[in-house]
Short mmCIF file of C-alpha atoms and ligand atoms in Angstrom, two decimals:
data_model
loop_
_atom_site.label_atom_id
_atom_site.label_comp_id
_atom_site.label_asym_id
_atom_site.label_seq_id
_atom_site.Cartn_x
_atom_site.Cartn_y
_atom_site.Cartn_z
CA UNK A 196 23.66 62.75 49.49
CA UNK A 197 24.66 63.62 46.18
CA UNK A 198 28.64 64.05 44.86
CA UNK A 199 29.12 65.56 41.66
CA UNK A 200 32.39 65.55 39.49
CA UNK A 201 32.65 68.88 37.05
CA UNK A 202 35.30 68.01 35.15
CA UNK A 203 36.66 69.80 31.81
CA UNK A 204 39.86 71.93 30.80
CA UNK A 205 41.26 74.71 32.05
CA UNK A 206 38.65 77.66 30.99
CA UNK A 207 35.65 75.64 30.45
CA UNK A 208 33.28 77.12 33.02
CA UNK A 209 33.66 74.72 35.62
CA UNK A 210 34.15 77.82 38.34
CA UNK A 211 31.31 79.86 36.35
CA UNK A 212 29.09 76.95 36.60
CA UNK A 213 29.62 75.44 40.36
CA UNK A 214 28.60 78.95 41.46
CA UNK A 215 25.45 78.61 39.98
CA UNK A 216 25.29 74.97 40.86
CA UNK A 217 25.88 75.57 44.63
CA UNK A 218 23.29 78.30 44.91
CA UNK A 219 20.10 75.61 43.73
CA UNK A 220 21.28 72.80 44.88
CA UNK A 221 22.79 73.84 47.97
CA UNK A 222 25.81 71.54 47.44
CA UNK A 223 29.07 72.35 49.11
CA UNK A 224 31.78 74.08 46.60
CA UNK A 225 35.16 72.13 46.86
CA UNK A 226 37.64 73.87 44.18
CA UNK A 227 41.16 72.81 44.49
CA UNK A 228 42.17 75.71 42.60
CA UNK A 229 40.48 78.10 44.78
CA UNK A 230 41.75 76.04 47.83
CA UNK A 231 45.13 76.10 46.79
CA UNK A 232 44.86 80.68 45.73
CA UNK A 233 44.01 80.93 49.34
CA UNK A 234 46.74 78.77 51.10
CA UNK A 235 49.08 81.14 48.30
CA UNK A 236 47.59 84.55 49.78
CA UNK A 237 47.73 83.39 53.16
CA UNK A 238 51.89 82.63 52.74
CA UNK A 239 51.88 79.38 54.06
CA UNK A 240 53.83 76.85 53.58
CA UNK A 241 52.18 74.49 51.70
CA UNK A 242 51.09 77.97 49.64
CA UNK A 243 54.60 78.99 49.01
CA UNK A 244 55.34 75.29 47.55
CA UNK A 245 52.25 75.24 45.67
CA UNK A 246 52.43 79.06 44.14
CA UNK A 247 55.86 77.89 42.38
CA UNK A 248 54.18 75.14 40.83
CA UNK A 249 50.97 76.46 39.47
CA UNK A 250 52.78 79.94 38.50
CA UNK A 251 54.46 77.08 35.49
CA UNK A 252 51.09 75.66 35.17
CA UNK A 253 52.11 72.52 36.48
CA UNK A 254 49.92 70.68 38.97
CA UNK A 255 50.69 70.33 42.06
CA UNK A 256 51.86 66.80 43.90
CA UNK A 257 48.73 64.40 44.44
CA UNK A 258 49.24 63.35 48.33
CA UNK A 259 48.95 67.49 49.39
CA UNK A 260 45.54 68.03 46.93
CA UNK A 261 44.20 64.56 48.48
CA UNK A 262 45.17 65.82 52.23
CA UNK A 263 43.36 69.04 51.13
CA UNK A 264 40.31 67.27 50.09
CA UNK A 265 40.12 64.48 53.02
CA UNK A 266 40.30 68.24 55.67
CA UNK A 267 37.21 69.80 53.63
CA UNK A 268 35.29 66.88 53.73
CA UNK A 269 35.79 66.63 57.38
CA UNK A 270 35.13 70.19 58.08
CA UNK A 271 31.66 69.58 56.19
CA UNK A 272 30.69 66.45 57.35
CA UNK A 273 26.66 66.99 57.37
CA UNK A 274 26.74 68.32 53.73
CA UNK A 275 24.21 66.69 51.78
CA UNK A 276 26.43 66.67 48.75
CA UNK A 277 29.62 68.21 47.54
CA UNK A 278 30.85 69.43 43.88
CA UNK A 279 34.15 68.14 43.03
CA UNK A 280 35.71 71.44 40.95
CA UNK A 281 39.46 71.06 39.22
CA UNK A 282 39.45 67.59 40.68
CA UNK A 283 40.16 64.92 40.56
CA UNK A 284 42.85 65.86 37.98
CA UNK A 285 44.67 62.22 37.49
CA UNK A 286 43.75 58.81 37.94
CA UNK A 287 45.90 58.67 41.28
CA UNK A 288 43.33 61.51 42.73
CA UNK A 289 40.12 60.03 41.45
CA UNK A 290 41.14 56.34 43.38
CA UNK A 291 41.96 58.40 46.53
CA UNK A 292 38.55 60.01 46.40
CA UNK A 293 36.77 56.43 45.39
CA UNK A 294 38.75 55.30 48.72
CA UNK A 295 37.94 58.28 50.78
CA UNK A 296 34.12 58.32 49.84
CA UNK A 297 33.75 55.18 50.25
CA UNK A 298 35.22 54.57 53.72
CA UNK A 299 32.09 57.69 54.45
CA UNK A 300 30.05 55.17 53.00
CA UNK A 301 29.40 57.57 50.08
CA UNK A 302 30.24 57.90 46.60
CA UNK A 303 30.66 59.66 43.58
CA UNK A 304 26.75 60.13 41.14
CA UNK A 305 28.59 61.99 38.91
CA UNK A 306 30.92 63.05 36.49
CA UNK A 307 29.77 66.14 33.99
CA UNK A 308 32.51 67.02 31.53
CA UNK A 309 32.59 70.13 29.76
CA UNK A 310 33.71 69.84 26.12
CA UNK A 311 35.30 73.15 24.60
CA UNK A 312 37.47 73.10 21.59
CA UNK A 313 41.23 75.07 22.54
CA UNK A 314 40.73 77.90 20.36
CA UNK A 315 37.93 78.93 23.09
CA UNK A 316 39.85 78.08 25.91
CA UNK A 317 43.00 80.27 25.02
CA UNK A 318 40.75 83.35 24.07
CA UNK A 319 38.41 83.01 27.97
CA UNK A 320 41.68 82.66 29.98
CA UNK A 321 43.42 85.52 28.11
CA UNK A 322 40.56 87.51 28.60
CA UNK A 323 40.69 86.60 32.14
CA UNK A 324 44.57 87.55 32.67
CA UNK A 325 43.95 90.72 31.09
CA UNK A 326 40.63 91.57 33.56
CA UNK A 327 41.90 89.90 36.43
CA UNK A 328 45.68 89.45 36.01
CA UNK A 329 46.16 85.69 37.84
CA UNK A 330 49.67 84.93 36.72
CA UNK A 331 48.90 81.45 35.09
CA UNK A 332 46.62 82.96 32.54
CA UNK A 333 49.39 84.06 30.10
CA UNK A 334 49.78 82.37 26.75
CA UNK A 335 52.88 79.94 27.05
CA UNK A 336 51.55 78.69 30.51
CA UNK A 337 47.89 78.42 29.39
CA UNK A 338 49.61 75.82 26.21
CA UNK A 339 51.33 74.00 29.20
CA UNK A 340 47.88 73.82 31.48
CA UNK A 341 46.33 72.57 28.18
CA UNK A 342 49.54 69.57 28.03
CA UNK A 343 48.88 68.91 31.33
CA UNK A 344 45.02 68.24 31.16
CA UNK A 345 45.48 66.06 27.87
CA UNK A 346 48.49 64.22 29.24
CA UNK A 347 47.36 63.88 33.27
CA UNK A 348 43.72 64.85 33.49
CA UNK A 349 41.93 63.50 30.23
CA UNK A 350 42.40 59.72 31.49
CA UNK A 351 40.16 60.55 34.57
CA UNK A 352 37.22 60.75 32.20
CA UNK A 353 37.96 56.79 30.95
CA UNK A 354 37.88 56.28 35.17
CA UNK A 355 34.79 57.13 35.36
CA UNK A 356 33.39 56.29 32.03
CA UNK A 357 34.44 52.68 33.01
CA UNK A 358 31.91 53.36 36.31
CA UNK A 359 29.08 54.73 34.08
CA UNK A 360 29.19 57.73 35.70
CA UNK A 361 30.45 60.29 32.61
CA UNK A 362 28.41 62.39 30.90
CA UNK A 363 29.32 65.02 28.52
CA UNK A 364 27.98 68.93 28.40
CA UNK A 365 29.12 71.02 25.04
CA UNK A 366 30.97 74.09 26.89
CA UNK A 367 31.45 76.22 23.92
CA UNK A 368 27.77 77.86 24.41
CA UNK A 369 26.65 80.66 26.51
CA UNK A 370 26.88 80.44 30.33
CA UNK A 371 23.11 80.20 31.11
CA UNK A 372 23.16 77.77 27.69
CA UNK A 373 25.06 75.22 29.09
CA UNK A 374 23.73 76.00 32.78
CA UNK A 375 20.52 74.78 31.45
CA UNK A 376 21.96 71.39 29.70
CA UNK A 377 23.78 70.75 33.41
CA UNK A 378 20.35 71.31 35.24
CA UNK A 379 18.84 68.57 31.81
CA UNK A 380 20.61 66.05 33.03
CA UNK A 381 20.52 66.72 37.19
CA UNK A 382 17.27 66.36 36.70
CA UNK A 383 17.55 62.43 35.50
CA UNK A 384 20.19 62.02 38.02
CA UNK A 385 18.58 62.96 41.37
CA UNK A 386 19.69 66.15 43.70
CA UNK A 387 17.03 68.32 44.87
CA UNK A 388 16.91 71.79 44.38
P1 B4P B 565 41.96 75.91 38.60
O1 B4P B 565 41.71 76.93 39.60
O2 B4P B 565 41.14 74.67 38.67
O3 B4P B 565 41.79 76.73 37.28
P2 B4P B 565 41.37 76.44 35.77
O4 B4P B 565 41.69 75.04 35.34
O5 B4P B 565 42.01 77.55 35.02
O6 B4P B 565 39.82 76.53 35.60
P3 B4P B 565 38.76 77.58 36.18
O7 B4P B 565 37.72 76.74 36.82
O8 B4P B 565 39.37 78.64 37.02
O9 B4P B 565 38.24 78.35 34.91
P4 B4P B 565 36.73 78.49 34.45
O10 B4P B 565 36.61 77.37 33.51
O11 B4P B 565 35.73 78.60 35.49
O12 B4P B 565 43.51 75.43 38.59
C1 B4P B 565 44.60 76.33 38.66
C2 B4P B 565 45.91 75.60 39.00
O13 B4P B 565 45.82 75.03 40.33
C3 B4P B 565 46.28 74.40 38.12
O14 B4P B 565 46.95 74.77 36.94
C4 B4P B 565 47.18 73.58 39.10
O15 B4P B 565 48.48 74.13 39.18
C5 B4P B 565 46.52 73.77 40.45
N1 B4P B 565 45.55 72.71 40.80
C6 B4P B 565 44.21 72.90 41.00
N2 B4P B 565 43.61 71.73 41.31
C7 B4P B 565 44.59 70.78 41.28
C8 B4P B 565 44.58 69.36 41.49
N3 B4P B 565 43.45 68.69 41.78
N4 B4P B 565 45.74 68.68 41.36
C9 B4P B 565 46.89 69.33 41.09
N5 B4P B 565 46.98 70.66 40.87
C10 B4P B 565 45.83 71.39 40.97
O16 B4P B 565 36.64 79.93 33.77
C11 B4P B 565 37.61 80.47 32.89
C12 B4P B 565 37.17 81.82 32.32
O17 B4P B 565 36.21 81.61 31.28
C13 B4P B 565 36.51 82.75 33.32
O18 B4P B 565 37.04 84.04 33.15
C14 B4P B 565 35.02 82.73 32.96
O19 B4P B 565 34.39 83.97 33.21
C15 B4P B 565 35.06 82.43 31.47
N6 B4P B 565 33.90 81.63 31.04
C16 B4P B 565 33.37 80.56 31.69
N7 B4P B 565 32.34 80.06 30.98
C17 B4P B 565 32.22 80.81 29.84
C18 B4P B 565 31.34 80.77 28.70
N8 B4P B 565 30.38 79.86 28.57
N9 B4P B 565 31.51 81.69 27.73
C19 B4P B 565 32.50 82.63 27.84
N10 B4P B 565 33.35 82.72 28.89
C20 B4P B 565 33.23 81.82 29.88
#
């Protein structure tokens, strides 16, 4: 089994670069962000509560992402690995996954961080809001996503830095550029493609 952590800011290719990931490696895909679009378009509850929130670009409360998680990994319990995607995204979610894993008698190999300077990350996620229109990808809540990640996410890389686990990618470099420095260092750490 192997779990991998892709871990940057919001816009640095850790969507664009799962999808390739999954598709060697045959990992399964576990976005939060993605999890949380569909409970939005389906209307439920926990959608309705959660659209509100990440419409302001704030995240959303810790215990419903960790229920999320703790379902998926249920739902895919022969998976020979998973790839953590927009979380964890603070230190509260990143000791609720330890726990979790753990008590599967797993654990996280893991963490790749994608380093790209703001400048880069403001002009991808315009781009995106103007091609694709998601709501959050407007300037004023992109500067608050950016808050966010520095204030609430950034410490999860010192979590697992403290566990060895952190490596770092530079994500200002074409896709299939920085595709190829993830696949440098898989290939030290040990899935299979
Ligand atoms: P996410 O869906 O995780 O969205 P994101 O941070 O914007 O990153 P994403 O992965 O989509 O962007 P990517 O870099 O792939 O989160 C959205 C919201 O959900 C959060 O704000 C929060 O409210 C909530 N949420 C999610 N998880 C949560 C959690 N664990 N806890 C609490 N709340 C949570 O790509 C960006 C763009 O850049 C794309 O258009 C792509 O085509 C482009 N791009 C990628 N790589 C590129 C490259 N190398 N060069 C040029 N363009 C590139």
């Amino acid at each position: 089994m192997f779990n991998l952590i892709l871990f940057g800011p919001p816009g640095s290719g850790k969507g664009t670069q799962s999808a390739k990931l999954i598709e060697q490696y045959g990992l399964v895909h576990l976005s939060t962000g993605d999890i949380l679009r569909s409970e939005v378009k389906a209307g439920t509850a926990l959608g309705l509560e959660a659209k509100k929130l990440m419409d302001q670009g704030n995240l959303v409360p810790d215990e419903v992402v960790i229920g999320m998680i703790e379902s998926k990994l249920d739902e895919h319990a022969g998976a020979g690995g998973f790839i953590f995607d927009g979380f964890p995204r603070t230190v509260e979610q990143a000791e609720a996954l330890d726990a979790l894993l753990l008590r599967k008698g797993t654990t996280i190999h893991s963490m790749l961080a994608l380093e790209v300077p703001q400048a880069e990350l403001m002009r991808r996620l315009l781009e995106r809001g103007r091609i694709e229109g998601r709501v959050d990808d407007n300037e004023h809540t992109i500067l608050h996503r950016i808050s966010e990640y520095r204030h609430k996410t950034k410490p999860v890389a010192s979590y697992y830095d403290a566990q060895q686990k952190l490596r770092s990618i530079a994500g200002d470099k074409s896709i299939d550029q920085i595709y190829a420095a993830i696949q440098a260092q898989l290939a030290q750490l040990g899935p299979e493609d």
